[in-house]
Coordinates of C-alpha atoms and ligand atoms in Angstrom, one line a residue:
M1 CA 154.1 280.4 94.6
T2 CA 156.4 277.7 93.4
Q3 CA 154.6 275.6 90.8
F4 CA 154.8 272.0 91.9
K5 CA 153.9 268.6 90.4
T6 CA 151.3 266.4 92.1
L7 CA 150.3 262.7 91.8
D8 CA 148.1 263.9 88.9
D9 CA 151.3 264.7 86.9
M10 CA 152.7 261.3 87.6
P11 CA 152.4 258.7 84.8
Q12 CA 149.0 256.9 85.4
E13 CA 150.8 253.5 84.9
I14 CA 153.2 253.0 87.8
G15 CA 152.7 249.3 88.1
G16 CA 155.9 247.8 89.5
K17 CA 157.6 251.2 89.9
R18 CA 159.5 251.8 93.1
V19 CA 158.1 255.1 94.6
L20 CA 160.1 256.6 97.5
V21 CA 157.7 258.6 99.7
R22 CA 158.9 261.0 102.3
V23 CA 156.3 261.1 105.1
D24 CA 156.0 262.7 108.6
L25 CA 155.8 259.8 111.1
N26 CA 157.3 261.8 113.9
V27 CA 154.4 260.8 116.2
P28 CA 154.1 261.0 119.9
M29 CA 155.0 257.7 121.5
A30 CA 155.0 256.3 125.0
D31 CA 156.5 252.9 125.9
G32 CA 156.8 251.9 122.2
V33 CA 153.1 252.6 121.5
V34 CA 151.9 255.5 119.3
T35 CA 149.7 257.7 121.4
D36 CA 148.4 260.1 118.7
R37 CA 147.8 259.0 115.2
T38 CA 147.0 262.3 113.6
R39 CA 150.1 262.4 111.5
I40 CA 149.7 258.8 110.4
E41 CA 146.1 259.6 109.3
R42 CA 147.3 262.5 107.2
V43 CA 149.7 260.3 105.0
V44 CA 147.2 257.5 104.4
P45 CA 145.6 259.0 101.2
T46 CA 148.9 259.3 99.4
I47 CA 150.1 255.8 100.4
S48 CA 146.8 254.2 99.5
E49 CA 146.6 255.9 96.2
L50 CA 150.1 254.9 95.1
S51 CA 149.5 251.3 96.3
R52 CA 146.2 251.2 94.4
R53 CA 147.9 252.5 91.3
G54 CA 150.3 249.5 91.5
G55 CA 153.4 251.2 92.8
K56 CA 155.9 249.6 95.3
V57 CA 155.5 252.2 98.1
I58 CA 158.7 252.7 100.0
L59 CA 158.4 255.1 103.0
L60 CA 161.2 257.4 104.3
A61 CA 160.8 259.2 107.6
H62 CA 162.6 260.5 110.6
F63 CA 161.8 260.0 114.2
G64 CA 163.1 262.1 117.1
R65 CA 166.6 263.4 117.2
P66 CA 169.1 260.5 117.2
K67 CA 171.8 262.9 115.9
G68 CA 173.2 260.5 113.2
K69 CA 173.5 257.4 115.4
V70 CA 171.4 254.3 115.7
V71 CA 169.3 254.8 118.9
E72 CA 167.1 251.8 119.6
E73 CA 164.3 253.8 121.3
M74 CA 164.0 256.0 118.2
S75 CA 163.4 253.1 115.8
L76 CA 160.4 253.5 113.5
S77 CA 159.5 249.9 113.8
P78 CA 156.6 250.4 116.3
V79 CA 155.1 253.0 113.9
A80 CA 154.9 250.4 111.1
Q81 CA 152.2 248.5 113.1
A82 CA 150.1 251.6 113.8
L83 CA 150.4 252.5 110.1
E84 CA 149.3 249.1 109.1
E85 CA 146.1 249.5 111.1
E86 CA 145.4 252.9 109.7
L87 CA 146.1 251.8 106.1
D88 CA 144.3 248.5 106.5
H89 CA 147.2 247.1 104.5
R90 CA 150.3 245.1 105.3
V91 CA 153.4 247.3 106.0
D92 CA 156.8 245.6 106.0
F93 CA 159.8 247.1 107.7
A94 CA 163.5 247.4 106.8
S95 CA 166.1 247.9 109.5
D96 CA 168.0 250.6 107.4
C97 CA 166.9 253.3 105.0
I98 CA 169.8 252.5 102.6
G99 CA 172.2 249.6 101.8
E100 CA 171.8 245.9 101.9
A101 CA 169.0 245.8 104.5
A102 CA 166.8 248.1 102.5
K103 CA 167.7 246.5 99.1
K104 CA 166.8 243.0 100.3
E105 CA 163.3 244.0 101.4
I106 CA 162.7 246.1 98.3
D107 CA 163.8 243.3 96.0
E108 CA 161.0 241.2 97.5
M109 CA 158.3 243.7 96.9
T110 CA 155.5 243.3 94.4
S111 CA 153.1 245.9 93.0
G112 CA 151.0 247.6 95.7
D113 CA 153.2 246.5 98.6
V114 CA 154.1 249.0 101.3
L115 CA 157.5 249.1 103.0
L116 CA 158.7 251.4 105.8
L117 CA 162.4 252.1 106.0
E118 CA 164.2 252.8 109.3
N119 CA 164.7 256.3 110.7
T120 CA 166.6 258.4 108.2
R121 CA 168.3 260.4 111.0
F122 CA 170.2 257.3 112.1
H123 CA 172.6 258.5 109.3
P124 CA 174.6 261.6 110.0
G125 CA 174.2 262.6 106.3
E126 CA 170.5 263.1 106.7
E127 CA 170.6 266.5 108.5
K128 CA 173.8 267.5 106.6
N129 CA 172.1 266.9 103.3
D130 CA 175.0 264.7 102.3
P131 CA 174.9 264.0 98.5
D132 CA 176.2 260.5 99.0
L133 CA 173.3 259.6 101.3
A134 CA 170.8 261.1 98.9
K135 CA 172.3 259.0 96.1
A136 CA 172.2 255.9 98.2
M137 CA 168.5 256.6 98.8
A138 CA 167.8 257.4 95.2
A139 CA 169.3 254.0 94.2
N140 CA 166.2 252.4 95.7
G141 CA 163.6 254.3 93.8
D142 CA 162.3 255.2 90.3
M143 CA 160.4 258.3 91.5
Y144 CA 160.0 260.4 94.6
V145 CA 157.0 261.8 96.4
N146 CA 157.2 264.3 99.3
D147 CA 154.1 264.2 101.6
A148 CA 155.8 265.8 104.6
F149 CA 155.2 269.6 104.5
S150 CA 156.2 269.8 108.2
A151 CA 159.7 268.8 107.3
A152 CA 159.9 270.9 104.1
H153 CA 161.6 273.9 105.8
R154 CA 164.7 271.7 106.3
A155 CA 167.1 270.9 103.5
H156 CA 167.9 267.4 104.5
A157 CA 168.9 264.4 102.3
S158 CA 165.4 262.8 102.3
T159 CA 163.5 266.1 102.0
E160 CA 165.6 268.0 99.5
G161 CA 168.8 266.3 98.2
L162 CA 166.9 263.2 97.1
A163 CA 164.2 265.2 95.4
W164 CA 166.6 266.5 92.7
L165 CA 167.8 263.0 91.8
L166 CA 164.4 261.5 90.8
P167 CA 161.2 262.7 89.1
A168 CA 159.6 264.4 92.2
Y169 CA 156.0 265.0 93.1
A170 CA 154.0 266.5 96.0
G171 CA 151.8 263.9 97.9
R172 CA 148.1 264.6 98.6
S173 CA 148.7 266.0 102.1
M174 CA 151.6 268.3 100.9
Q175 CA 149.3 269.4 98.1
A176 CA 146.4 270.2 100.4
E177 CA 148.7 272.2 102.7
L178 CA 150.3 274.2 99.8
E179 CA 146.9 274.9 98.2
A180 CA 145.5 276.1 101.6
L181 CA 148.6 278.3 102.2
E182 CA 148.2 279.8 98.7
K183 CA 144.7 280.8 99.6
G184 CA 146.0 282.3 102.8
L185 CA 148.8 284.5 101.6
G186 CA 149.9 283.5 98.1
A187 CA 146.9 284.8 96.2
P188 CA 144.3 285.6 98.9
A189 CA 140.9 287.1 98.5
K190 CA 141.1 290.7 99.9
P191 CA 140.9 292.2 102.4
V192 CA 143.4 290.1 104.3
V193 CA 143.6 290.3 108.0
A194 CA 146.4 288.6 110.0
I195 CA 146.3 287.9 113.8
V196 CA 149.7 287.4 115.4
G197 CA 149.8 286.7 119.1
G198 CA 151.9 284.6 121.4
A199 CA 154.5 285.4 124.0
K200 CA 157.3 287.3 122.4
V201 CA 158.2 289.7 119.5
S202 CA 161.7 288.3 119.4
T203 CA 160.6 285.0 118.0
K204 CA 158.4 286.6 115.3
I205 CA 160.2 289.6 113.9
D206 CA 160.6 288.1 110.4
L207 CA 157.0 287.1 110.4
L208 CA 155.7 290.5 111.4
Q209 CA 157.9 292.2 108.8
N210 CA 156.7 290.0 106.1
L211 CA 153.0 290.3 107.0
V212 CA 152.9 294.1 107.1
K213 CA 153.9 294.1 103.4
K214 CA 151.2 291.6 102.5
V215 CA 148.1 292.1 104.6
D216 CA 145.5 294.9 105.0
A217 CA 145.4 294.8 108.7
L218 CA 147.7 293.2 111.3
V219 CA 146.2 292.4 114.7
I220 CA 148.9 292.1 117.4
G221 CA 147.8 290.3 120.5
G222 CA 149.2 288.2 123.4
G223 CA 152.3 289.0 125.3
M224 CA 153.9 290.6 122.2
A225 CA 151.3 293.3 122.1
N226 CA 152.8 294.6 125.3
T227 CA 156.1 295.3 123.6
F228 CA 154.3 297.4 120.9
L229 CA 152.2 299.2 123.5
A230 CA 155.3 300.0 125.6
A231 CA 157.0 301.3 122.5
K232 CA 154.1 303.7 122.1
G233 CA 154.6 304.9 125.7
V234 CA 151.8 302.9 127.3
E235 CA 152.6 301.7 130.9
V236 CA 152.3 297.9 130.9
G237 CA 153.2 297.3 134.6
K238 CA 154.6 293.8 135.3
S239 CA 153.4 292.4 132.0
L240 CA 155.6 290.2 129.8
C241 CA 157.4 292.9 127.7
E242 CA 160.6 293.1 125.7
H243 CA 161.5 296.7 126.3
D244 CA 164.7 296.3 124.4
L245 CA 162.7 295.7 121.3
A246 CA 161.0 299.1 121.3
D247 CA 162.9 300.2 118.2
T248 CA 162.0 297.0 116.4
A249 CA 158.4 297.5 117.2
N250 CA 158.4 301.1 116.1
A251 CA 160.2 300.1 112.8
I252 CA 157.5 297.5 112.2
M253 CA 154.7 300.1 112.8
S254 CA 156.3 302.6 110.4
E255 CA 156.8 299.9 107.7
A256 CA 153.1 299.1 108.2
A257 CA 152.1 302.7 107.8
S258 CA 154.0 303.1 104.5
A259 CA 152.6 299.8 103.2
G260 CA 149.1 300.8 104.1
C261 CA 148.6 298.1 106.6
A262 CA 146.5 298.9 109.7
I263 CA 148.1 297.9 113.0
V264 CA 145.5 296.8 115.5
L265 CA 146.6 296.9 119.2
P266 CA 144.6 296.1 122.4
V267 CA 142.5 298.9 123.8
D268 CA 141.8 297.0 127.1
G269 CA 143.2 294.1 128.9
V270 CA 142.4 291.5 131.6
V271 CA 145.0 292.0 134.4
A272 CA 146.1 289.9 137.4
R273 CA 148.8 289.9 140.0
E274 CA 149.4 286.2 139.7
F275 CA 149.9 283.9 136.7
K276 CA 147.7 281.0 137.8
A277 CA 144.3 279.5 137.2
G278 CA 141.5 281.4 138.8
A279 CA 143.7 284.3 140.0
D280 CA 141.8 287.5 140.9
S281 CA 141.5 289.5 137.7
E282 CA 139.9 292.6 136.4
T283 CA 139.4 294.3 133.1
V284 CA 141.1 297.7 132.6
D285 CA 141.5 300.3 129.8
I286 CA 144.9 299.9 128.3
E287 CA 145.9 303.3 129.6
N288 CA 145.1 302.2 133.2
V289 CA 147.2 299.0 133.8
P290 CA 148.2 299.0 137.5
A291 CA 152.0 299.1 138.0
D292 CA 151.9 295.8 140.0
A293 CA 149.7 293.9 137.5
M294 CA 150.2 291.8 134.4
I295 CA 148.1 291.9 131.2
L296 CA 147.2 288.2 130.6
D297 CA 144.4 288.5 128.1
A298 CA 142.8 291.0 125.7
G299 CA 139.6 292.6 127.1
P300 CA 136.1 292.6 125.7
A301 CA 136.5 295.9 123.8
T302 CA 139.6 294.6 122.1
V303 CA 137.7 291.4 121.1
E304 CA 134.9 293.5 119.7
K305 CA 137.5 295.5 117.6
I306 CA 139.2 292.3 116.4
N307 CA 135.9 290.7 115.5
G308 CA 135.1 293.8 113.5
W309 CA 138.2 293.3 111.5
I310 CA 137.4 289.6 111.0
D311 CA 133.9 290.6 109.9
H312 CA 135.5 293.0 107.3
A313 CA 138.1 290.4 106.1
A314 CA 137.8 287.9 103.2
T315 CA 140.9 286.1 104.4
L316 CA 142.2 285.6 107.9
V317 CA 145.7 284.2 108.7
W318 CA 146.3 283.5 112.4
N319 CA 149.3 282.5 114.4
G320 CA 149.6 282.9 118.2
P321 CA 146.9 283.2 120.9
L322 CA 145.6 286.5 122.2
G323 CA 146.3 285.7 125.8
A324 CA 147.6 283.1 128.2
F325 CA 144.9 280.7 127.0
E326 CA 146.2 277.7 128.9
I327 CA 145.0 279.3 132.2
E328 CA 141.4 280.2 132.8
P329 CA 139.9 282.9 132.6
F330 CA 142.7 284.2 130.3
D331 CA 141.5 282.1 127.4
A332 CA 138.4 284.3 126.9
A333 CA 139.6 286.6 124.1
T334 CA 141.2 283.8 122.1
V335 CA 138.1 281.6 122.4
A336 CA 135.8 284.4 121.4
A337 CA 137.7 285.5 118.4
A338 CA 138.3 281.9 117.3
R339 CA 134.6 281.1 117.5
F340 CA 133.7 284.2 115.5
A341 CA 136.2 283.4 112.8
A342 CA 134.8 279.8 112.7
E343 CA 131.3 281.2 112.4
Q344 CA 132.2 283.4 109.5
T345 CA 134.0 280.6 107.8
V346 CA 131.1 278.2 108.1
A347 CA 128.8 280.9 106.7
G348 CA 131.1 281.1 103.7
K349 CA 132.2 284.7 104.3
L350 CA 135.8 284.0 105.3
V351 CA 138.8 281.9 104.3
S352 CA 140.6 281.1 107.6
V353 CA 144.1 279.6 107.8
A354 CA 145.8 279.1 111.1
G355 CA 148.9 277.3 112.4
G356 CA 151.4 277.1 115.2
G357 CA 151.8 274.6 118.0
D358 CA 150.0 276.6 120.7
T359 CA 147.5 278.1 118.1
V360 CA 146.3 274.6 117.2
A361 CA 145.9 273.8 120.9
A362 CA 144.0 277.0 121.4
L363 CA 141.6 276.4 118.5
N364 CA 141.0 272.9 119.8
H365 CA 140.4 274.3 123.2
A366 CA 137.8 276.7 121.6
G367 CA 136.3 273.6 119.8
V368 CA 136.6 275.2 116.4
A369 CA 139.7 273.7 114.7
D370 CA 137.6 271.7 112.3
K371 CA 135.6 274.7 111.3
F372 CA 138.5 276.7 110.0
T373 CA 139.3 276.5 106.3
Y374 CA 142.7 275.0 107.1
V375 CA 144.6 274.4 110.3
S376 CA 148.3 273.6 109.7
T377 CA 149.9 271.3 112.2
A378 CA 153.3 271.8 110.6
G379 CA 154.9 274.1 113.3
G380 CA 158.2 275.4 112.1
A381 CA 157.4 274.9 108.4
F382 CA 154.2 276.9 108.8
L383 CA 156.0 279.8 110.5
E384 CA 158.7 279.9 107.8
W385 CA 156.0 280.0 105.2
M386 CA 154.4 283.0 107.1
E387 CA 157.8 284.6 107.1
G388 CA 157.7 284.5 103.3
K389 CA 160.7 282.2 103.1
E390 CA 161.1 279.6 100.3
L391 CA 160.9 276.1 101.8
P392 CA 163.7 274.0 100.3
G393 CA 161.6 270.8 100.3
V394 CA 158.9 272.6 98.3
A395 CA 161.3 274.3 95.9
A396 CA 162.7 270.9 95.0
L397 CA 159.3 269.8 93.7
S398 CA 159.1 272.7 91.3
A399 CA 157.5 271.8 88.0
Ligands
LIG1 P1 152.4 279.3 118.6 O1 153.0 278.0 119.2 O2 151.0 279.0 118.1 O3 153.4 279.8 117.5 P2 153.5 281.0 120.6 O4 154.4 279.9 121.1 O5 154.1 282.2 119.9 O6 152.3 280.4 119.7 O7 152.7 281.7 121.8 C1 151.9 280.9 122.7 C2 152.2 281.3 124.2 O8 152.0 282.7 124.4 C3 151.3 280.6 125.1 O9 152.1 279.8 126.0 C4 150.6 281.8 125.9 O10 150.4 281.5 127.2 C5 151.6 282.9 125.7 N1 151.0 284.2 125.9 C6 150.0 284.7 125.2 N2 149.6 285.9 125.7 C7 150.4 286.1 126.8 C8 150.5 287.2 127.8 N3 149.7 288.3 127.7 N4 151.4 287.1 128.8 C9 152.1 286.0 128.8 N5 152.1 285.0 128.0 C10 151.2 285.0 126.9
LIG2 MG1 154.6 277.8 120.8

């Protein structure tokens, strides 16, 4: 893993220093009110610590996709208020992230103050990683902290360009994420088992190829398992299946064989004729899927097999549900495996790291998200990390 600097490497005396902090404040909002404060809660420790240490804390963040123009509805100003409540500390707001508007507010700051700057994506240079924009941002700071892992897969001015212009450090939330990911795939306790599920192989080819080189067993579930089964000649009926990716699936299976990674595929499935809640369903052996039916979940024998691998594992990395978990009863396999992994984790027998939009929703649905070692809410950045890619925002924090 890239070695990175943290707030512990920062000079202890930061009284009066201007600290630019990149945070993720891309929160769900309705009618100008923040409806979910999870992301705000995650950046509180870093902001509080820097403020307590006497820094002038200047926050940079994006919101939505204004595409380089000022879009009133995508102003961060309503977020300042929610942040103020979570921090229990006054938060001022500047109507631009660079230039006179920012400078005027920053000049008025004293030690410990917190200021939120307007949406970085109001400038076209943000997503283009324009060096001039990064320089204009750097002019307002003495040091830089990145606490937004979820934006670290993008080389943007505020996430990457700026980091090279000032002494740069990982914030507490970024640090926690990187340390958890290191335990998951960087230097994991062995054996390592990965579960990859979800809808399609096509969105996860890079991820599967990276995992077979790193893990001892790869469990393939969800809709994408059908593509692998079909590639092996199993009839999958009307199931979601990318028949055109048979060669890709076979290549991944042979790479796994030469790397000594076991591939674990479903041995039974829950099938239905309709994709809706409470649809008539039955469990069949994977060899006996009716031609007019769809596999919508893994069956109990498959769950038993997966739990056997979880039992054997010291580390579990998980992305993608084992079935169409949004619709009952097709959530059963995902819920059962998630609960078993949670149990093993709580018992101290397993390090469990999971991530992905639907995966987080599935673990919440199973009621176990807080029992896993770490659940990443980072989405795209988490997937790119699972693909083994270097994240530009993290590379720029290298020690
Ligand atoms: P994540 O967002 O965690 O990366 P994905 O987006 O890859 O996960 O996959 C989640 C989707 O996969 C869910 O919408 C789920 O309904 C779907 N899915 C899982 N198994 C099946 C299946 N057997 N048939 C159809 N869709 C499935
Ligand atoms: Mg998804």
